[in-house]
Amino acid sequence: MSFVRLAKEQEQEIADLIQQMTMEEKVSQMLHGSPAIDRLGIPRYNWWNEALHGVARAGTATVFPQAIALAATFDPGLAESVASSIADEARAKYDQAVSRGVREQYHGLTFWTPNINIFRDPRWGRGQETYGEDPVLTTRMGQAFVRGLQGGDKRYLKTAACAKHFAVHSGPEALRHSFDARVSLKDLHETYLPAFKALVEEGVESVMGAYNRTLGEACCASSFLMEEILRGDWGFEGHYVSDCWAIKDLHENHGLTRNAEESAALAVQRGCDLNCGNAYEVLCNAVRHGLLDESYLDLSVARLLRTRYKLGILGTDDLSNPNPYKGTDPEVIRSPEHLDLALTAARKSIVLLKNRDELLPLDDSPKRILLIGPAAANLHVLLGNYHGLSPDLISILEGMSGAVSERPAVSMDYHPGIGMYGPNKNTGWTVGMAEKADVVIAVFGIDNAIEGEEGDAVASDCKGDRDTIELPPWQLEYLQALRDRGKPLVLILTGGSPIAVPENIADAILFAWYPGEQGGSAVADIVFGETNPSGKLPVTFPASTGDLPPYEEYSMAGRTYRYMEKRPLFPFGFGLSYSRFAPENMEISGTGIRAGENIKIRLDIANKGSREGEEVCQVYLRHSGEGHKGPDWSLKAFQRLNIAAGASVRAEFVLKPEDFETVGDDGIRRLVPGVCQVLISNCSPRFINDFPETWSTEILEITIEEAK
């Protein structure tokens, strides 16, 4: 838990400060660029700061793998370490900035991350910022990231995390300022809200409202979401921030209010404390015109000042309990330890999707490699969006070149081959280079110019989204020409979302995501066997765009592994290894469950291969019986295991009654008597037999019993 409580004396100081403020001063503190109030000893502060996968937009910092790549590790402990390292760098940067009198945007300690929206549709350009399509994986990774960012001190926050975008937000980007997400209460509470609830329980300091409406109300002025659920049912005590310039959408795009004064007043009444933008500049007029009582300003300003007190950037230092995060050594920024962590995260995130005839890893015997493709030397494929800067970005070309230089018998040639953003204007002869190679390594895919946020992805035809999930047609045509040359072909795909390719387009496929500044080294380590791949897909890879429901439809029917009926190209949770694993010796503590009781499951996972490897043991559950309208299978727990060659490691899971609950049409969770099935495997179960090197236990029947 990351809760920090202020002392009574600090609460009194905050009350005294607010009492001394004019109304104009109160309003000024509710803008993301809050000016100083010198007479009260309040320095100016900019609340807008980014740290999605490293301190962003504030100079050099360690660039860790993008969030979706981190999700592919299925490793919350690693996510917490990454977030803690980011927070350390942020603290050092903040101290440096303040010492120079710099209090500008991107130099603060309040970070608008993590993004815990559900990646419900692979066309969404911002899906790369999330932890995938599953509520449990998103919850576990999000909780870990919050713990890392906020630290474990009881009096001070290391940095302040923010759960966004609340709630039911995942494109289309082109419509985000105007659309209404119509969603059933069942889908809302079964899929879209669980991660937010869990992060509130974890102690996340702030929540950001989305641009869109949900069930008719703007997410930054929603009585249902903000008052009834967030602060009412969940007891959230932190501050609420609007997405940037979202308040003006209330009157300009949603048609909910008539003007800026009404929009600002409504948002504050609903509990939106901080305005990213300038809409709140009219709040004084709103109060004078009777649209808002000034007491609402007091409430919001108190919440915002509490956050600044918790960070130690307001208030008097307690010499008996000093702030442990103040004075962080700037040597921590891009330290060797952080670069090693970035490399570890990248290695663990890369997913081996296909390995026909064990083409990978390549050995050190004499061979000629052709490295070809538009992503090989493209630094954008390392970064994703919301990234920091590094002077030592290692492209896939550089990583492979370094690995080849250590193998005297191996030679390599390189050519980009085809354009990243469009077909070649000159046909050329580059495909013919494959004829002289013993193995072709093709590096294709997309980058942050093709997918991302509205207005940010400059090569996107859909304001950051993709209208199709297939590999861009000019790339696919070129790749097919390479394939037709008949040489063994390794395809390395880059991107932050699923990419559909023909099943026989390559002999081996690696999905590298946006792997961060050490990405090129991580890819080379896996290609040459220095690292055993262990990433797992946090999203389903559909076979084609045609298998997807309409993008604008927010019903979960037909979406994600939990509700899809069509066979995917690759299933959720899937990822191959250079080792082979198998379950053994499963034990279960009982076959019935009721309120107040748990079920314990133990089993051994054996490494049948000749290499040390890591496997992700995944526990899935489904309700059986006629009339059940829930998901087919749902992930309930997972554990990442490191297993020596020929050895076994014991995995243990505790399933609680809430894991067996169902969500009714009314959105309420209940433990309903009946029968559940539990299965443990290394990917989602529905199509597991269609994919190689998958394993699963026998299905366990668990009876949900009436409470005593």
XYZ file of C-alpha atoms in Angstrom:
708
model
C 0.000 0.000 0.000
C 1.159 3.518 -0.825
C -1.045 5.519 1.540
C 0.427 8.634 3.153
C -1.533 10.412 5.886
C -0.821 13.947 7.000
C -0.473 14.851 10.655
C -3.155 16.975 12.318
C -0.744 19.889 12.441
C -0.267 19.727 8.673
C -4.010 19.581 8.082
C -4.361 22.684 10.235
C -1.631 24.452 8.261
C -3.533 23.700 5.042
C -6.777 25.029 6.518
C -4.988 28.192 7.658
C -3.463 28.735 4.207
C -6.832 28.408 2.484
C -8.457 30.790 4.954
C -5.870 33.433 4.054
C -6.302 33.037 0.290
C -8.421 35.298 -1.838
C -10.854 33.614 -4.192
C -8.569 34.470 -7.111
C -5.645 32.822 -5.356
C -7.658 29.677 -4.700
C -8.590 29.434 -8.362
C -4.974 29.944 -9.406
C -3.974 26.847 -7.446
C -6.517 24.749 -9.379
C -4.737 25.256 -12.708
C -2.002 22.863 -13.830
C 0.398 25.794 -13.938
C -0.152 27.052 -10.396
C 1.528 30.432 -9.748
C 3.331 31.344 -6.565
C 1.566 33.010 -3.656
C 4.637 34.649 -2.183
C 2.929 36.187 0.817
C 1.869 32.703 1.956
C 5.171 31.016 1.141
C 3.665 28.916 -1.661
C 6.062 28.541 -4.622
C 4.747 28.114 -8.141
C 4.287 24.564 -9.275
C 3.417 22.849 -12.540
C 1.388 19.689 -12.054
C 1.862 18.393 -15.613
C 4.669 15.846 -15.649
C 5.101 12.550 -17.501
C 6.805 9.276 -16.564
C 5.094 6.508 -18.519
C 8.287 4.475 -19.012
C 10.922 6.907 -17.796
C 10.974 10.589 -16.896
C 9.715 12.183 -20.107
C 10.210 15.542 -21.774
C 12.713 16.696 -19.152
C 16.068 15.982 -20.777
C 18.083 12.809 -20.467
C 16.686 9.928 -18.467
C 16.690 6.161 -18.629
C 14.259 5.073 -21.363
C 12.679 1.850 -20.169
C 10.480 -0.357 -22.386
C 7.045 1.040 -23.190
C 4.210 0.097 -20.805
C 2.746 -2.579 -23.085
C 6.202 -4.181 -23.272
C 6.514 -4.110 -19.506
C 3.130 -5.841 -19.327
C 4.538 -8.603 -21.549
C 6.961 -9.508 -18.757
C 4.050 -10.545 -16.504
C 6.399 -9.463 -13.705
C 4.937 -6.992 -11.162
C 8.152 -7.044 -9.137
C 10.092 -5.878 -12.173
C 7.464 -3.190 -12.853
C 7.823 -1.896 -9.301
C 11.616 -1.761 -9.648
C 11.313 0.133 -12.930
C 8.863 2.617 -11.419
C 11.028 3.104 -8.335
C 14.033 3.828 -10.547
C 11.991 6.334 -12.539
C 10.916 8.035 -9.314
C 14.533 8.220 -8.126
C 15.537 9.943 -11.354
C 12.543 12.264 -11.041
C 13.531 13.261 -7.516
C 17.079 14.021 -8.601
C 15.836 16.053 -11.567
C 13.364 17.955 -9.392
C 16.042 18.922 -6.880
C 18.321 20.043 -9.699
C 15.561 22.129 -11.270
C 14.543 23.815 -8.026
C 18.155 24.634 -7.224
C 18.282 26.513 -10.541
C 14.982 28.243 -9.913
C 13.222 26.132 -12.567
C 9.633 25.194 -11.700
C 8.309 24.604 -15.190
C 6.258 21.900 -16.870
C 7.842 18.410 -16.831
C 10.108 19.295 -13.897
C 7.759 18.365 -11.047
C 6.892 15.311 -8.976
C 3.252 14.678 -9.906
C 3.196 12.159 -12.736
C 0.172 11.429 -14.907
C 0.795 7.722 -15.112
C -0.030 4.806 -15.161
C -2.577 4.426 -17.952
C -4.796 1.557 -16.789
C -7.415 1.682 -19.503
C -8.293 -1.705 -20.967
C -6.769 -2.259 -24.418
C -10.093 -3.509 -25.792
C -9.365 -2.907 -29.499
C -5.963 -3.307 -31.192
C -6.641 -0.346 -33.474
C -6.291 2.119 -30.584
C -3.058 4.081 -30.962
C -2.655 4.630 -27.236
C -2.997 0.971 -26.336
C 0.809 0.971 -26.155
C 0.523 3.029 -22.949
C -1.556 0.374 -21.191
C -0.873 -2.988 -19.579
C -3.000 -4.849 -22.079
C -6.504 -6.234 -22.388
C -6.955 -8.121 -19.122
C -8.253 -6.551 -15.883
C -6.168 -8.742 -13.563
C -2.888 -8.236 -15.406
C -3.620 -4.499 -15.650
C -4.393 -4.399 -11.935
C -1.265 -6.237 -10.836
C 1.080 -4.243 -13.061
C -0.648 -0.958 -12.238
C -0.493 -1.558 -8.491
C 3.202 -2.383 -8.736
C 3.908 0.748 -10.760
C 2.106 2.918 -8.206
C 4.074 1.350 -5.356
C 7.312 2.029 -7.183
C 6.476 5.623 -8.036
C 5.074 6.577 -4.638
C 7.515 4.681 -2.422
C 6.891 2.992 0.892
C 7.327 5.836 3.362
C 4.393 6.555 5.677
C 4.898 10.332 5.782
C 6.144 11.268 2.328
C 5.490 10.311 -1.271
C 8.502 9.759 -3.491
C 6.390 10.991 -6.414
C 2.608 11.138 -6.911
C 1.107 8.614 -9.333
C -2.123 9.094 -11.285
C -4.572 6.438 -12.496
C -5.916 7.431 -15.912
C -8.152 7.802 -17.906
C -11.230 7.387 -15.703
C -13.210 5.689 -17.104
C -14.145 3.607 -20.175
C -11.692 5.224 -22.561
C -9.916 3.528 -25.448
C -10.538 5.407 -28.655
C -11.263 6.273 -31.328
C -8.777 9.095 -30.979
C -10.535 11.163 -33.638
C -13.751 11.171 -31.585
C -12.376 11.331 -28.060
C -13.572 14.897 -27.411
C -17.176 14.148 -28.306
C -18.175 10.484 -28.079
C -20.309 8.837 -25.434
C -19.091 5.415 -24.287
C -22.304 3.431 -23.909
C -21.487 0.397 -21.838
C -23.512 -2.066 -19.772
C -23.169 -2.030 -16.009
C -21.914 -5.604 -16.286
C -19.076 -4.671 -18.666
C -18.355 -1.536 -16.641
C -17.791 -3.407 -13.372
C -16.479 -6.646 -14.892
C -13.886 -5.137 -17.234
C -13.451 -1.365 -17.233
C -13.419 -0.429 -13.524
C -11.601 -3.179 -11.555
C -8.092 -1.798 -12.105
C -9.150 1.699 -11.049
C -10.739 0.353 -7.878
C -7.616 -1.657 -7.089
C -5.314 1.340 -7.557
C -7.509 3.464 -5.289
C -7.183 0.717 -2.678
C -3.422 0.747 -3.308
C -3.318 4.435 -2.411
C -2.825 6.109 -5.783
C -2.630 9.837 -5.110
C -4.631 11.117 -8.068
C -7.066 10.090 -10.784
C -7.384 11.683 -14.230
C -10.726 11.993 -15.970
C -11.062 11.065 -19.628
C -12.138 13.354 -22.483
C -15.225 11.404 -23.456
C -18.621 10.946 -21.910
C -19.541 7.656 -20.261
C -23.220 6.798 -20.023
C -24.106 10.354 -20.961
C -21.966 12.235 -18.447
C -18.595 13.835 -19.136
C -15.871 11.872 -17.356
C -14.540 15.107 -15.835
C -17.981 16.065 -14.508
C -19.714 12.777 -13.797
C -21.923 12.357 -10.758
C -22.051 8.604 -11.354
C -18.334 7.946 -11.869
C -16.788 10.611 -9.648
C -19.229 11.069 -6.772
C -21.105 7.794 -6.519
C -18.360 5.310 -7.433
C -14.927 6.907 -6.974
C -15.406 8.973 -3.833
C -18.553 7.259 -2.570
C -18.220 3.514 -3.010
C -14.414 3.415 -3.123
C -13.600 6.188 -0.646
C -11.001 7.922 -2.846
C -9.425 10.833 -0.917
C -6.839 12.111 -3.381
C -7.207 14.769 -6.059
C -8.918 14.495 -9.431
C -7.428 16.102 -12.549
C -8.986 16.701 -15.935
C -7.312 15.497 -19.085
C -5.791 18.441 -20.885
C -8.358 20.942 -22.137
C -11.140 18.415 -21.469
C -13.262 20.888 -19.494
C -13.983 23.007 -22.538
C -15.282 19.879 -24.284
C -18.332 20.017 -22.010
C -19.731 23.004 -23.907
C -17.801 22.905 -27.177
C -18.206 19.217 -28.069
C -20.472 17.364 -25.632
C -23.205 19.988 -25.515
C -23.726 19.478 -21.785
C -23.319 23.125 -20.822
C -23.696 26.461 -22.563
C -20.387 28.158 -21.809
C -17.043 27.971 -20.023
C -18.427 29.198 -16.701
C -21.041 26.453 -16.576
C -18.501 23.816 -17.615
C -15.965 24.833 -14.970
C -18.610 25.073 -12.257
C -20.076 21.659 -13.068
C -16.650 19.984 -13.119
C -15.675 21.428 -9.732
C -19.028 20.497 -8.199
C -18.522 16.913 -9.328
C -15.054 16.834 -7.750
C -12.558 17.717 -10.497
C -9.972 19.570 -8.433
C -7.297 20.364 -10.995
C -7.722 21.677 -14.518
C -5.112 20.777 -17.081
C -5.783 23.754 -19.295
C -7.211 27.192 -18.608
C -10.973 26.625 -18.318
C -10.897 27.227 -14.558
C -9.755 30.800 -15.070
C -13.477 31.698 -15.176
C -14.306 30.128 -11.800
C -14.407 33.448 -9.961
C -17.097 34.622 -12.367
C -18.920 31.333 -11.899
C -19.013 31.917 -8.137
C -20.127 35.537 -8.538
C -22.903 34.475 -10.903
C -24.206 31.909 -8.438
C -23.163 28.848 -10.424
C -20.815 27.560 -7.719
C -20.357 28.029 -4.001
C -16.863 29.092 -2.935
C -16.720 26.190 -0.480
C -16.135 23.871 -3.440
C -12.939 25.790 -4.190
C -11.792 25.294 -0.590
C -12.360 21.554 -0.863
C -10.389 21.228 -4.103
C -7.513 23.420 -2.993
C -7.225 21.420 0.241
C -6.865 18.186 -1.730
C -4.212 19.732 -3.954
C -2.229 21.187 -1.059
C -2.300 17.807 0.671
C -0.525 16.275 -2.298
C 2.173 18.963 -2.185
C 2.587 18.418 1.567
C 2.903 14.660 1.067
C 5.646 15.269 -1.488
C 7.453 17.563 0.923
C 7.383 20.510 -1.471
C 5.187 22.495 0.929
C 5.337 22.661 4.691
C 8.134 22.708 7.221
C 10.602 19.849 7.273
C 10.204 17.555 10.260
C 13.749 17.125 11.542
C 12.735 14.080 13.574
C 11.259 12.442 10.452
C 13.142 13.913 7.480
C 11.963 13.379 3.932
C 13.959 10.328 2.773
C 13.592 11.305 -0.885
C 14.957 14.818 -0.650
C 18.494 15.285 -1.905
C 18.566 12.269 -4.237
C 22.005 12.023 -5.841
C 21.844 13.116 -9.511
C 24.264 10.279 -10.310
C 21.217 8.043 -10.206
C 20.063 9.473 -13.564
C 20.922 6.879 -16.215
C 23.099 5.078 -13.691
C 24.627 1.712 -14.660
C 22.084 0.011 -12.415
C 19.197 1.674 -14.229
C 20.613 0.830 -17.647
C 20.983 -2.793 -16.552
C 17.374 -2.744 -15.361
C 16.244 -1.331 -18.712
C 18.100 -4.136 -20.485
C 16.596 -6.773 -18.193
C 13.101 -5.418 -18.757
C 13.601 -5.380 -22.531
C 14.900 -8.950 -22.567
C 11.952 -10.203 -20.506
C 9.407 -8.352 -22.637
C 10.279 -9.707 -26.083
C 7.898 -12.459 -27.195
C 8.924 -15.406 -29.353
C 5.796 -16.137 -31.379
C 7.108 -18.762 -33.790
C 10.247 -20.880 -34.056
C 9.887 -23.453 -36.794
C 12.501 -26.189 -36.696
C 14.240 -24.298 -33.868
C 15.757 -21.773 -36.257
C 16.478 -19.588 -33.235
C 18.776 -19.097 -31.499
C 21.446 -18.689 -34.140
C 24.710 -20.373 -33.243
C 28.237 -19.058 -33.818
C 29.018 -21.277 -36.787
C 30.054 -19.638 -40.094
C 27.097 -17.897 -41.735
C 26.089 -14.806 -43.630
C 23.206 -12.779 -42.207
C 21.177 -10.243 -44.112
C 19.612 -7.739 -41.698
C 16.946 -5.906 -43.660
C 13.904 -3.781 -42.997
C 12.768 -0.244 -42.191
C 12.720 -0.768 -38.413
C 16.280 -2.062 -38.021
C 17.958 1.355 -37.781
C 14.842 3.309 -36.783
C 15.282 4.789 -33.306
C 11.582 5.567 -33.026
C 10.843 1.853 -32.645
C 12.727 1.944 -29.345
C 10.770 4.810 -27.865
C 7.014 4.582 -28.199
C 5.258 7.685 -26.912
C 5.739 9.757 -23.745
C 9.448 8.998 -23.740
C 12.564 10.587 -22.319
C 15.840 11.213 -24.084
C 18.973 9.090 -24.091
C 22.339 9.795 -25.712
C 22.884 6.055 -26.152
C 19.852 4.602 -27.884
C 20.815 1.158 -29.195
C 18.961 0.357 -32.404
C 18.392 -3.207 -33.542
C 21.024 -2.649 -36.215
C 23.529 -1.529 -33.594
C 22.638 -4.362 -31.236
C 23.004 -6.952 -33.969
C 26.241 -5.369 -35.220
C 27.704 -5.540 -31.731
C 26.723 -9.188 -31.361
C 28.149 -10.118 -34.769
C 31.437 -8.368 -33.953
C 31.886 -10.864 -31.111
C 31.403 -13.822 -33.452
C 34.288 -13.952 -35.971
C 32.694 -16.654 -38.124
C 29.491 -14.670 -38.592
C 29.182 -11.824 -41.105
C 26.272 -9.472 -41.656
C 25.037 -7.119 -44.349
C 22.322 -4.491 -43.889
C 19.802 -2.543 -45.938
C 16.540 -0.788 -44.956
C 14.887 -2.415 -47.964
C 11.515 -0.649 -47.884
C 10.120 2.596 -46.505
C 8.566 2.700 -43.041
C 5.710 5.022 -43.963
C 5.106 4.285 -47.648
C 6.210 2.255 -50.656
C 9.569 2.743 -52.326
C 9.743 5.217 -55.178
C 12.619 3.219 -56.652
C 12.119 -0.531 -57.093
C 15.811 -1.301 -56.650
C 17.600 -4.600 -56.259
C 17.618 -5.033 -52.492
C 15.414 -8.150 -52.362
C 18.132 -9.949 -54.302
C 20.531 -9.458 -51.384
C 18.736 -12.374 -49.715
C 20.153 -14.828 -52.244
C 23.673 -14.540 -50.823
C 22.538 -14.888 -47.199
C 22.332 -18.033 -45.104
C 19.619 -16.453 -42.969
C 17.529 -13.318 -43.427
C 16.553 -11.247 -40.369
C 13.748 -8.901 -41.419
C 12.903 -6.043 -39.045
C 9.496 -4.647 -39.918
C 6.503 -3.143 -38.157
C 5.262 0.223 -36.974
C 6.552 3.044 -34.786
C 5.339 6.027 -32.804
C 4.738 8.073 -35.943
C 2.156 5.521 -37.111
C 0.376 4.875 -33.811
C -0.057 7.098 -30.771
C -2.099 9.962 -29.428
C -4.292 12.319 -31.424
C -2.020 14.910 -33.035
C 1.174 13.139 -31.997
C 1.448 10.253 -34.474
C 2.326 12.307 -37.545
C 2.242 9.434 -40.065
C -1.148 8.095 -38.952
C -4.168 8.438 -41.229
C -6.503 8.072 -38.239
C -5.224 10.646 -35.719
C -3.012 8.088 -34.007
C -5.183 5.014 -34.493
C -4.888 2.364 -37.201
C -7.842 1.470 -39.377
C -6.346 -1.972 -40.025
C -4.141 -4.182 -37.853
C -2.310 -5.841 -40.723
C 1.322 -5.060 -41.486
C 1.349 -2.023 -43.823
C 0.730 -3.407 -47.333
C 3.947 -2.104 -48.899
C 5.933 -3.744 -46.095
C 4.041 -7.023 -46.460
C 4.589 -7.076 -50.214
C 8.323 -6.557 -49.764
C 8.475 -9.123 -46.968
C 6.714 -11.667 -49.156
C 9.274 -11.033 -51.883
C 12.032 -11.797 -49.400
C 10.195 -14.920 -48.297
C 9.912 -16.075 -51.886
C 13.704 -16.189 -52.142
C 13.537 -19.349 -50.049
C 16.082 -18.523 -47.366
C 15.444 -19.123 -43.649
C 13.699 -15.973 -42.459
C 13.457 -14.474 -38.965
C 10.850 -11.720 -38.684
C 11.292 -9.163 -35.914
C 8.186 -7.015 -35.505
C 8.131 -3.690 -33.677
C 5.081 -1.849 -32.396
C 2.858 -1.207 -29.429
C -0.178 -3.145 -30.605
C -1.019 -6.405 -32.379
C 0.129 -6.747 -35.986
C -1.503 -9.380 -38.171
C 0.741 -11.188 -40.658
C 0.286 -14.371 -42.727
C 1.094 -17.437 -40.632
C 3.744 -18.677 -43.089
C 5.446 -15.352 -43.724
C 8.511 -16.364 -41.677
C 10.164 -19.331 -40.019
C 10.602 -17.495 -36.719
C 8.853 -14.403 -35.355
C 9.893 -12.156 -32.476
C 7.689 -9.314 -31.254
C 9.940 -6.629 -29.779
C 7.362 -3.909 -28.876
C 8.989 -0.523 -28.152
C 11.808 -1.962 -26.043
C 13.495 1.204 -24.760
C 17.046 2.431 -25.091
C 18.607 -1.001 -24.594
C 16.244 -2.620 -27.073
C 18.778 -3.395 -29.786
C 21.003 -5.258 -27.359
C 18.042 -7.195 -25.960
C 16.941 -8.315 -29.426
C 20.455 -9.455 -30.329
C 20.776 -11.332 -27.024
C 17.672 -13.343 -27.882
C 18.600 -13.918 -31.530
C 21.972 -15.401 -30.540
C 20.762 -17.220 -27.441
C 22.433 -15.115 -24.774
C 18.931 -14.698 -23.353
C 16.139 -17.257 -23.365
C 12.929 -15.477 -24.492
C 10.189 -15.377 -21.881
C 7.750 -12.591 -22.808
C 4.025 -13.339 -22.984
C 1.374 -11.498 -24.971
C -0.662 -9.074 -22.801
C -3.086 -8.707 -25.717
C -4.674 -11.104 -28.178
C -3.350 -10.897 -31.739
C -6.450 -11.299 -33.941
C -5.976 -12.962 -37.307
C -7.369 -9.989 -39.227
C -9.159 -6.671 -38.904
C -12.272 -8.419 -40.166
C -12.422 -10.446 -36.946
C -12.952 -7.305 -34.849
C -16.256 -5.737 -33.767
C -16.901 -2.118 -34.803
C -14.246 0.085 -33.206
C -16.731 2.549 -31.709
C -18.690 -0.212 -29.965
C -17.772 -0.460 -26.259
C -19.569 -3.723 -25.543
C -17.054 -6.419 -24.664
C -18.837 -8.974 -26.859
C -16.331 -10.424 -29.315
C -13.412 -8.551 -27.723
C -10.255 -9.809 -26.016
C -9.519 -13.413 -25.167
C -12.288 -13.380 -22.542
C -15.093 -12.900 -25.071
C -13.672 -13.685 -28.539
C -15.056 -16.630 -30.446
C -12.778 -16.497 -33.472
C -9.404 -18.237 -33.479
C -6.644 -15.629 -33.032
C -3.351 -15.409 -34.833
C -1.732 -15.654 -31.379
C -3.606 -15.910 -28.058
C -3.333 -13.822 -24.914
C -0.611 -15.057 -22.563
C 1.233 -16.885 -25.352
C 5.005 -16.837 -25.792
C 7.564 -19.490 -26.688
C 10.898 -20.269 -25.084
C 14.091 -22.049 -26.080
C 13.187 -24.443 -23.248
C 10.169 -26.704 -22.790
C 8.063 -26.669 -19.641
C 5.493 -29.029 -18.167
C 3.278 -29.085 -15.056
C 3.686 -31.820 -12.462
C 2.458 -32.875 -9.022
C -0.564 -30.608 -8.704
C -2.241 -30.419 -5.299
C -5.445 -28.637 -4.309
C -6.671 -27.940 -0.791
C -10.338 -28.548 -1.574
C -12.973 -28.681 -4.277
C -15.505 -26.369 -2.692
C -15.444 -22.696 -1.772
C -17.696 -20.407 0.221
C -17.478 -16.921 1.694
C -14.613 -16.590 4.154
C -12.652 -19.570 2.802
C -9.786 -19.882 0.303
C -8.517 -22.605 -1.989
C -4.784 -23.273 -2.275
C -3.279 -24.817 -5.389
C 0.304 -26.043 -5.627
C 2.130 -27.547 -8.574
C 5.630 -28.012 -9.921
C 6.698 -26.548 -13.238
C 9.482 -28.636 -14.769
C 12.026 -27.384 -17.291
C 12.446 -30.226 -19.766
C 14.949 -28.338 -21.892
C 18.702 -27.890 -21.831
C 18.637 -24.146 -21.045
C 17.718 -22.202 -17.949
C 14.465 -20.370 -18.669
C 11.576 -18.419 -17.232
C 7.958 -19.470 -17.516
C 4.753 -17.648 -16.568
C 2.305 -19.938 -14.811
C -1.237 -18.603 -15.444
C -4.409 -19.492 -13.529
C -7.704 -19.215 -15.432
C -11.272 -19.661 -14.216
C -14.649 -19.915 -15.879
C -18.181 -20.493 -14.669
C -19.996 -23.448 -16.148
C -23.682 -24.102 -16.526
C -26.428 -22.905 -18.801
C -27.349 -19.264 -18.817
C -23.979 -17.969 -17.661
C -23.222 -14.706 -19.459
C -19.730 -14.003 -18.188
C -16.339 -14.402 -19.847
C -15.317 -17.752 -21.299
C -12.075 -17.897 -19.308
C -10.568 -15.166 -17.112
C -7.073 -14.813 -15.725
C -7.154 -14.841 -11.918
C -3.487 -15.190 -10.935
C -0.051 -15.642 -12.437
C 3.507 -16.220 -11.326
C 6.778 -15.850 -13.185
C 9.278 -18.614 -12.404
C 12.983 -18.963 -13.134
C 13.769 -22.643 -13.671
C 17.177 -24.224 -14.220
C 17.586 -26.776 -17.001
C 16.284 -30.147 -15.849
C 14.909 -28.698 -12.610
C 11.454 -27.967 -11.219
C 10.099 -25.010 -9.269
C 6.979 -25.029 -7.142
C 4.231 -22.516 -7.886
C 1.619 -21.713 -5.261
C -1.659 -19.878 -5.688
C -4.398 -18.841 -3.295
C -7.830 -18.336 -4.830
C -10.183 -16.272 -2.695
C -13.983 -16.195 -2.785
C -13.913 -12.897 -4.718
C -12.058 -14.689 -7.529
C -15.190 -16.799 -8.032
C -17.667 -13.932 -7.994
C -19.791 -13.107 -10.994
C -20.977 -9.663 -12.076
C -24.687 -9.405 -12.720
C -26.490 -7.214 -15.213
C -26.880 -4.696 -12.389
C -23.075 -4.416 -12.032
C -23.024 -6.015 -8.577
C -20.536 -8.756 -7.741
C -21.954 -11.856 -6.090
C -20.747 -15.283 -5.058
C -23.396 -17.387 -6.813
C -23.685 -21.099 -5.952
C -22.717 -23.338 -8.846
C -19.688 -24.945 -10.471
C -16.497 -23.264 -11.660
C -13.655 -24.692 -13.678
C -10.035 -23.810 -12.914
C -7.171 -24.491 -15.293
C -3.478 -23.625 -15.049
C -1.569 -23.114 -18.285
C 1.031 -21.004 -20.074
C -1.493 -19.100 -22.229
C -5.225 -18.410 -22.382
C -7.045 -21.746 -22.638
C -9.702 -21.446 -25.339
C -7.483 -22.151 -28.364
C -4.504 -23.565 -26.477
C -4.362 -26.808 -28.444
C -3.903 -24.885 -31.701
C -0.490 -23.555 -30.709
C 2.883 -25.257 -30.180
C 4.722 -25.721 -26.903
C 1.679 -24.902 -24.799
C 0.776 -26.824 -21.677
C -2.118 -26.987 -19.265
C -3.222 -28.938 -16.237
C -6.364 -30.963 -16.047
C -9.492 -28.892 -15.448
C -10.396 -28.656 -11.771
C -14.085 -28.546 -10.839
C -14.759 -26.190 -7.923
C -18.180 -26.001 -6.309
C -19.326 -22.632 -5.023
C -21.237 -23.477 -1.882
C -23.891 -21.628 0.039
C -22.569 -19.616 2.978
C -22.950 -21.404 6.295
